[in-house]
Short mmCIF file of C-alpha atoms in Angstrom, two decimals:
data_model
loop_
_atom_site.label_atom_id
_atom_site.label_comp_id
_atom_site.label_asym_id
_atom_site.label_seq_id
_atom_site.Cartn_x
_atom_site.Cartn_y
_atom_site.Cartn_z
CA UNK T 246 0.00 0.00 0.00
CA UNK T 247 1.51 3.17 -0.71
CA UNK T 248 1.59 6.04 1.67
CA UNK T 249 -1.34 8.56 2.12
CA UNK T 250 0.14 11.46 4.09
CA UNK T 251 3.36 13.78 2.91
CA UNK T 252 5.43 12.98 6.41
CA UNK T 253 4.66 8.84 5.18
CA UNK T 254 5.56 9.18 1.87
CA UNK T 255 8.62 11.08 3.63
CA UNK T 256 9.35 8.19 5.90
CA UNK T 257 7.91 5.37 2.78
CA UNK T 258 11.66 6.79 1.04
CA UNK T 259 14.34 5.93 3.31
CA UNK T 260 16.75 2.76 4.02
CA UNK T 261 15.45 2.68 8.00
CA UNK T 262 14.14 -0.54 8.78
CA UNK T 263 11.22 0.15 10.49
CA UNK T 264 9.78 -3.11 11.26
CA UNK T 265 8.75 -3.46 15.55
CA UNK T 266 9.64 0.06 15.38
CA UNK T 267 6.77 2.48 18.11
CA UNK T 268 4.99 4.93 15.64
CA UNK T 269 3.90 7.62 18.22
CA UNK T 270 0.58 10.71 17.32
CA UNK T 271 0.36 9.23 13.82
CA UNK T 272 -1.73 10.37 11.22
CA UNK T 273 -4.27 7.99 10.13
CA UNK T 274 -2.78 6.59 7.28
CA UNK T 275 -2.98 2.88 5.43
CA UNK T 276 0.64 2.58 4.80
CA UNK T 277 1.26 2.88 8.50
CA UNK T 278 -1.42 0.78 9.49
CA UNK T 279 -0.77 -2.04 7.30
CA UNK T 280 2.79 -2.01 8.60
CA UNK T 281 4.41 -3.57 11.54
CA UNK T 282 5.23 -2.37 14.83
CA UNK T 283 2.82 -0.33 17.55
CA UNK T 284 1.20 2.82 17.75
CA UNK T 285 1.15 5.17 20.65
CA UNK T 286 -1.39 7.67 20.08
CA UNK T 287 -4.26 9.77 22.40
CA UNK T 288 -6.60 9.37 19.32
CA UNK T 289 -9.35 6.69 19.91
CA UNK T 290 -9.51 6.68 16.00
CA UNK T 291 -5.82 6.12 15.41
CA UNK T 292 -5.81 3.09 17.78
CA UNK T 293 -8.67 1.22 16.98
CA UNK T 294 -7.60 1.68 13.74
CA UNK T 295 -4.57 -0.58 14.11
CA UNK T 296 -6.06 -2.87 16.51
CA UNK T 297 -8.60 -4.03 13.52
CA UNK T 298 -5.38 -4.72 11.42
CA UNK T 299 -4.27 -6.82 13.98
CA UNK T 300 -1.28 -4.62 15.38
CA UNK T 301 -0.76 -3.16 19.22
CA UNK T 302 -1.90 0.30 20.01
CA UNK T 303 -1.55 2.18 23.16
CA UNK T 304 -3.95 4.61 23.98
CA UNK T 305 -3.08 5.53 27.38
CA UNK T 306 -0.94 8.88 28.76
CA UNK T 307 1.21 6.44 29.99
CA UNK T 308 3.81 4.06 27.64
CA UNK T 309 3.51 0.74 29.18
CA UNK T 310 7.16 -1.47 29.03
CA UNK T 311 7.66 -2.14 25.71
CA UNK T 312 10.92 -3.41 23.69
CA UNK T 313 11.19 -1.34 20.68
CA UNK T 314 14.73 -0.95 18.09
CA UNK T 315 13.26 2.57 17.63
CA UNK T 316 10.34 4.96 17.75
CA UNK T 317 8.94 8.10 14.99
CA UNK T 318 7.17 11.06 16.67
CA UNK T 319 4.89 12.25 14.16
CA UNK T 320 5.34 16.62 15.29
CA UNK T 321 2.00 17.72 16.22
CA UNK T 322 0.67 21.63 15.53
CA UNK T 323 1.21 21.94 19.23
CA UNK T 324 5.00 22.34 19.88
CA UNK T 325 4.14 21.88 23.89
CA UNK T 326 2.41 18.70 23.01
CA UNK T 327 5.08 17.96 20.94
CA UNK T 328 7.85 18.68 23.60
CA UNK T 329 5.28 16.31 26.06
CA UNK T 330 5.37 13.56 23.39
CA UNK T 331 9.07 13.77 23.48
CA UNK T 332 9.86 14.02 27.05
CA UNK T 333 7.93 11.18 27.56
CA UNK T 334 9.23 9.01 24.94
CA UNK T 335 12.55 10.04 26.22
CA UNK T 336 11.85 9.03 29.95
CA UNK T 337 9.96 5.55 28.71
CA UNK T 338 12.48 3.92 26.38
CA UNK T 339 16.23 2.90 27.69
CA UNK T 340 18.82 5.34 27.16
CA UNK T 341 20.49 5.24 23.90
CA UNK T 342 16.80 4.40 21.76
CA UNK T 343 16.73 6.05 18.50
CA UNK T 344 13.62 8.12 17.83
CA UNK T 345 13.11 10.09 14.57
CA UNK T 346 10.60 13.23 14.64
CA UNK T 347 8.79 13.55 11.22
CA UNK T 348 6.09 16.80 10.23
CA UNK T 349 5.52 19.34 7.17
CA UNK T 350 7.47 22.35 7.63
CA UNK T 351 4.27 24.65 7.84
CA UNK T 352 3.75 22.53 10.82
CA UNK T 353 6.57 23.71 12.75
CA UNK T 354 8.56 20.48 12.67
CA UNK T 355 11.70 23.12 12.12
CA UNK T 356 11.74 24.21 15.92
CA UNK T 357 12.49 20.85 16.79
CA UNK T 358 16.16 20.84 17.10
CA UNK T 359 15.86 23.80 19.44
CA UNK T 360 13.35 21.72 21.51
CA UNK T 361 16.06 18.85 21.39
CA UNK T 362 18.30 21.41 22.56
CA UNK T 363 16.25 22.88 25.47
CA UNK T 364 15.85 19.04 26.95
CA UNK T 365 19.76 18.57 26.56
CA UNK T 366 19.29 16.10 23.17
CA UNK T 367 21.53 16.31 20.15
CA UNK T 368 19.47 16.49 16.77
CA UNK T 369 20.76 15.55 13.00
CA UNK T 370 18.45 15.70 10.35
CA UNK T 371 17.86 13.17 7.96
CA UNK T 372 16.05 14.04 4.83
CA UNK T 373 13.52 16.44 3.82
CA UNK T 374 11.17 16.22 1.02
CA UNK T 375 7.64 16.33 0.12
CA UNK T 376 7.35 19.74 2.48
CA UNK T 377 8.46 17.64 5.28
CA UNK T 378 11.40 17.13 7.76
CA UNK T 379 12.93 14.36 9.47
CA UNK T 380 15.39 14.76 12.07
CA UNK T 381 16.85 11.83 14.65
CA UNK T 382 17.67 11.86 18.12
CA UNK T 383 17.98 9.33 20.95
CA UNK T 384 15.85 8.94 24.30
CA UNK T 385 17.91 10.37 27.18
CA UNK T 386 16.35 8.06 29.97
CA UNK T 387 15.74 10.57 32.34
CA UNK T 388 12.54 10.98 34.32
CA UNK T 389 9.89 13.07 33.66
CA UNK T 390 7.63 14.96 35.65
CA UNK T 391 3.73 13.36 35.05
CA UNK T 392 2.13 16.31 36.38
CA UNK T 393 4.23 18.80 34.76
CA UNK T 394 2.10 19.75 32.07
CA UNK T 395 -1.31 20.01 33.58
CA UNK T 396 -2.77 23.23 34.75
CA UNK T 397 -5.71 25.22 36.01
CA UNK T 398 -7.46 27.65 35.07
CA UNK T 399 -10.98 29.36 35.99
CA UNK T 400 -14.01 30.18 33.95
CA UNK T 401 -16.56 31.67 35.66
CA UNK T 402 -16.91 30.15 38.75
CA UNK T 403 -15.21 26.99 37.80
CA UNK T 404 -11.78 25.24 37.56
CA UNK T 405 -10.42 23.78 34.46
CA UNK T 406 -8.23 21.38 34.50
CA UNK T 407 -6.16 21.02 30.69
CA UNK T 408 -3.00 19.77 28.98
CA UNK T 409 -1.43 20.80 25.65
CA UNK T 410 -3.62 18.93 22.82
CA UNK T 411 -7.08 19.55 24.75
CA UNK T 412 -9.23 22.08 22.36
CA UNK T 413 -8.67 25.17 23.55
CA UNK T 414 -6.11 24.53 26.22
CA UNK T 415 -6.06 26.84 28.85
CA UNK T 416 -8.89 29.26 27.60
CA UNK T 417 -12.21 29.46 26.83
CA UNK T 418 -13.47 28.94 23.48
CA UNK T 419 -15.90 31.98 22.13
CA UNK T 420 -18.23 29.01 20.26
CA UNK T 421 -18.34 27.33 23.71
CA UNK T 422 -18.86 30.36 25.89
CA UNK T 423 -21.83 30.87 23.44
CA UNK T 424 -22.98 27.99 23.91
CA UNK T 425 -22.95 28.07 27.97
CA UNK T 426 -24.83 31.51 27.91
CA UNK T 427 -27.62 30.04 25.90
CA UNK T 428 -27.84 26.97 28.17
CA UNK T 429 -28.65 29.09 30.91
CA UNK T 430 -31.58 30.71 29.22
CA UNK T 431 -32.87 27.89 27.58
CA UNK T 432 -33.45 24.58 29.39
CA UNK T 433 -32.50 21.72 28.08
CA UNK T 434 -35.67 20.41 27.61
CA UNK T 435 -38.79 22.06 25.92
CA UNK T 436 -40.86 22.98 29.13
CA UNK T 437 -38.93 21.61 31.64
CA UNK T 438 -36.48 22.19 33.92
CA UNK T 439 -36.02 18.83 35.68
CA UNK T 440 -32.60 17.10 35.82
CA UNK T 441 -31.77 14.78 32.56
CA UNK T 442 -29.33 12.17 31.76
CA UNK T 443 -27.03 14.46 29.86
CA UNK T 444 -24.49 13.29 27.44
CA UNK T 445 -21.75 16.10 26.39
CA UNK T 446 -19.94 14.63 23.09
CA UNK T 447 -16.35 16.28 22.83
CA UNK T 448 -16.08 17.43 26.58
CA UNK T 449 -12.27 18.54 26.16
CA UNK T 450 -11.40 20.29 29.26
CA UNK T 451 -14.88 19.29 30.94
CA UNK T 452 -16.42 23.29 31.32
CA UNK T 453 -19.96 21.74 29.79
CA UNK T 454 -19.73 19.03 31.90
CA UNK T 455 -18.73 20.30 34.79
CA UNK T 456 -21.55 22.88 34.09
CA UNK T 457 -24.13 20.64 33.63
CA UNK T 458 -23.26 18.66 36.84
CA UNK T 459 -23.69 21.57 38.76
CA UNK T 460 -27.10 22.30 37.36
CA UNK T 461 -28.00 19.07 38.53
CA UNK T 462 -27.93 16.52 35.98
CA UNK T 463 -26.51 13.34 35.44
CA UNK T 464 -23.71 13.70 33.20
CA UNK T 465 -21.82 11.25 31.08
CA UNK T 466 -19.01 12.89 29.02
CA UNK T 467 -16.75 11.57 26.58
CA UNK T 468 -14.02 12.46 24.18
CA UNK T 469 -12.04 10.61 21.16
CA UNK T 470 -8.76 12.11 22.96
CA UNK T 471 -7.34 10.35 25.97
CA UNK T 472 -5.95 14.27 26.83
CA UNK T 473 -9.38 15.46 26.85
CA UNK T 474 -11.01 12.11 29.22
CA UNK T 475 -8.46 12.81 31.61
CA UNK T 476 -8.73 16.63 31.98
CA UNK T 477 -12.64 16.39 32.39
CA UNK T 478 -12.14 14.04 34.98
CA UNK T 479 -9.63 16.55 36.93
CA UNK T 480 -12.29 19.48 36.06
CA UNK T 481 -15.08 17.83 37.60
CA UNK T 482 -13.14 16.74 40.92
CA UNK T 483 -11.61 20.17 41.17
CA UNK T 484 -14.75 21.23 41.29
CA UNK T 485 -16.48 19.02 43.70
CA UNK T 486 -18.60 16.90 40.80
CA UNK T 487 -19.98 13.68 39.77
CA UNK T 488 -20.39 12.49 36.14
CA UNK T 489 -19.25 9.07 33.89
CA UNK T 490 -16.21 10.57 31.09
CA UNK T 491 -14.81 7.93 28.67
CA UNK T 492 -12.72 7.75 25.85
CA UNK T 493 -15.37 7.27 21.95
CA UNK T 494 -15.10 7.77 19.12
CA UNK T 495 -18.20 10.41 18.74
CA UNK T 496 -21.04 7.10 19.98
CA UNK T 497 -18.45 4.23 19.42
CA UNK T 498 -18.74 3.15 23.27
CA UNK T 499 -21.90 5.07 24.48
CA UNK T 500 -24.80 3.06 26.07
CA UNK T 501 -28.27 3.70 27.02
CA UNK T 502 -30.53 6.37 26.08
CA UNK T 503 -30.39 10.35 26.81
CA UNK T 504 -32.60 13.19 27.63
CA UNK T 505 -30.11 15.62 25.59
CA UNK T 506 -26.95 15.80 24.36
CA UNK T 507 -24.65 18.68 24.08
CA UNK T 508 -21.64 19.22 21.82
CA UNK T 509 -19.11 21.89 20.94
CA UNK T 510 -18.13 19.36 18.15
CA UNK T 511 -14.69 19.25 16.53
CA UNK T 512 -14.24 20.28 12.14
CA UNK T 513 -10.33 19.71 12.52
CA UNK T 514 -7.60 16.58 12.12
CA UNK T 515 -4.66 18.41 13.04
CA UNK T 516 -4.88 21.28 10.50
CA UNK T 517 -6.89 19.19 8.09
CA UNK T 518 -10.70 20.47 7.98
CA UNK T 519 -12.91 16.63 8.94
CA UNK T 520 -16.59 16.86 9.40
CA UNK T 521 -16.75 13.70 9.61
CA UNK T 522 -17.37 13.41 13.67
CA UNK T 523 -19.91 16.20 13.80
CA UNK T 524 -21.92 14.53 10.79
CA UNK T 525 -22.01 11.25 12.31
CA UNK T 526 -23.06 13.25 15.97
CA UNK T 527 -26.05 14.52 14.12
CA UNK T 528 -27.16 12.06 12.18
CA UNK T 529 -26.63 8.82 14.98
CA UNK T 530 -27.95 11.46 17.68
CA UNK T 531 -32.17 10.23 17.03
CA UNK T 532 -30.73 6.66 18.08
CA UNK T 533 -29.20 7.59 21.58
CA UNK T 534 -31.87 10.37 22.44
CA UNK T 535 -35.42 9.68 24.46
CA UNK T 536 -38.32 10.49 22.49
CA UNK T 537 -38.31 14.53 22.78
CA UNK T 538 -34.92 14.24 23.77
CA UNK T 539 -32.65 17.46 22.41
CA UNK T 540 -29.51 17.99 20.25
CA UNK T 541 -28.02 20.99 21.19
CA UNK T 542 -24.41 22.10 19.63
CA UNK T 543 -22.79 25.25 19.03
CA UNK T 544 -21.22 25.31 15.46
CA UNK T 545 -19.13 27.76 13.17
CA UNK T 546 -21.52 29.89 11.09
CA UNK T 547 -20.37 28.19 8.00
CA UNK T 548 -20.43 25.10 8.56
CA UNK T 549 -22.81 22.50 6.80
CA UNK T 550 -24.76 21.16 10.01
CA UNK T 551 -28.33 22.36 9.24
CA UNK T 552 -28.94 20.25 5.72
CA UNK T 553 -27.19 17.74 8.34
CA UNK T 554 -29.79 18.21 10.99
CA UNK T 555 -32.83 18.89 8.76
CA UNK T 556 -32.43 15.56 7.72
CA UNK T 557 -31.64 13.51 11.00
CA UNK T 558 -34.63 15.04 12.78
CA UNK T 559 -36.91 17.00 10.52
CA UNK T 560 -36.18 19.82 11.89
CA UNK T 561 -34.50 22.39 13.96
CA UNK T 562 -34.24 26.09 15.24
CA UNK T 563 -31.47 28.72 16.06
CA UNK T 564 -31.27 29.42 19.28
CA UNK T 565 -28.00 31.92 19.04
CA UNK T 566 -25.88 33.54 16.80
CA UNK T 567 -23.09 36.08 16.66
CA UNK T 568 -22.36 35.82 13.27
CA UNK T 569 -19.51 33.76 14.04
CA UNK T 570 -21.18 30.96 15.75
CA UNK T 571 -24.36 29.95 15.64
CA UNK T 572 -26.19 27.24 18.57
CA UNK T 573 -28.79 25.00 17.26
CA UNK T 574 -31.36 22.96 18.57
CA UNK T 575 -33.05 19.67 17.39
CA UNK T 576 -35.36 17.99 18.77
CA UNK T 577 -36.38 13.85 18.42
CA UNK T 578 -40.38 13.30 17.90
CA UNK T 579 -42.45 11.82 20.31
CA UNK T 580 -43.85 8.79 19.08
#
């Protein structure tokens, strides 16, 4: 299978031998995936994705102990995440373990021998082609501070708990903080005001879920990113709060039936533009909700979700918009 991304067709060219090597924040991408070796990746999508072709994937924050000749960070748009992903790899595989860093150059991947630098690594690069860059360097061994990267911060009258590579990291999004002002003039449900089973697809740092815990419903959040499961689960301690939050891919691993779901939900891969998710959140929504249940998501103003909503539930209205972003609601008939 030939290569689908620039960094793999990068990577597809050179005399490495790759095989049992630990592919690390990888694109999805056939070639990779049809491969050998194991992928260590936050991205639900990435690692089921391998697991159906029969190869290991890791989708925890930690590496468990694995023997690998080598491993490839593919550079995220994040550099901190990027500097996590190496510090990490660097304090999980013995001293001495080559690792290779591929990304496009509009990415950033060209900071990355001063980030080498800054954590006391040499750096050589290796080839460039294709827009991308490929440098090599070797894991140091050293330790690395788990708790380093997490902060706080407050919104409102909450705490936020987030990490680089959780949307909107350390701020709050204008689409979301549109969202929570319409929530608390509308209630979730037409003519009521009684607590729901809530499901909040996308939770990232937890704010709507820590929100709607506090308003008194039962929440259930989830996220495709292990970054964004575990920050909603430090945002809803910090604040004193109760809910379910686990890892799926949009409804992949949600159960039972809702009173409403909410969603800020994700258009972007990396700097790639992917409805995908938020098509497949409207359009599987009628199957999870109660009957008068609610959809209730706060979207870009030019995105394509009301053709996508007209047809999953016949219907819906505008309850905000700025011009920017616009929240809509859809509701499920009652039989």
């Amino acid at each position: 299978m030939r290569p689908q991304s620039p960094p793999c067709e990068l990577l597809a060219r050179q005399d490495a031998d790759y095989r049992g090597w630990l592919w690390v924040a990888p694109p999805r991408d056939g070639w990779l995936e049809s491969g050998r070796g194991a992928v260590w990746s936050a991205d639900l999508t990435v690692c089921e994705a391998w697991r159906q072709a029969g190869r290991p994937a890791y989708a925890t924050l930690e590496l468990p102990a694995v023997e690998v000749p080598g491993a490839v960070l593919f550079w995220p748009k994040s550099h901190a995440l990027g500097a996590w992903w190496l510090e990490s790899l660097s304090a999980a595989l013995p001293r001495g373990t080559p690792i290779q860093i591929i990304g496009e150059n509009q990415g950033g991947i060209k900071r990355v021998p001063k980030v080498l630098a800054s954590m006391g690594h040499g750096c050589r690069k290796l080839d460039s082609a294709r827009r991308c860059t490929l440098f090599a360097t070797e894991s140091g061994g050293a330790a690395q501070d788990s708790e380093a990267a997490w902060e706080t911060f407050s919104a409102g009258d909450l705490t936020l708990a987030t990490h680089p590579g959780v949307f909107g990291h350390g701020k709050l999004d204008d689409g979301t903080r549109l969202l929570l002002e319409t929530l608390q003039g509308s209630p979730l449900a037409s003519g009521s005001r009684d607590p729901l089973q809530v499901l909040d697809i996308g939770c990232g740092d937890g704010i709507l879920a820590a929100w709607l815990a506090r308003q008194g419903h039962e929440v259930t959040a989830s996220d495709v990113s292990a970054f964004a499961v575990e920050a909603t689960r430090r945002t809803l301690a910090a604040n004193g709060l109760e809910g379910a939050v686990m890892q799926s891919d949009v409804f992949s691993r949600i159960d039972g039936m809702f009173g409403a779901i909410v969603s800020n939900p994700p258009f972007h891969q990396e700097r790639a533009i992917d409805y995908g998710p938020a098509e497949r959140l409207i359009r599987e929504a009628p199957a999870h909700l109660a009957p008068g249940g609610t959809l209730t998501l706060v979207a870009n103003a030019f995105l394509p979700y009301p053709d996508w909503l007209q047809a999953a539930f016949g219907g819906f209205e505008t309850l905000a918009d700025d011009r920017r972003y616009r929240v809509f609601r859809a509701v499920k008939a009652r039989r």
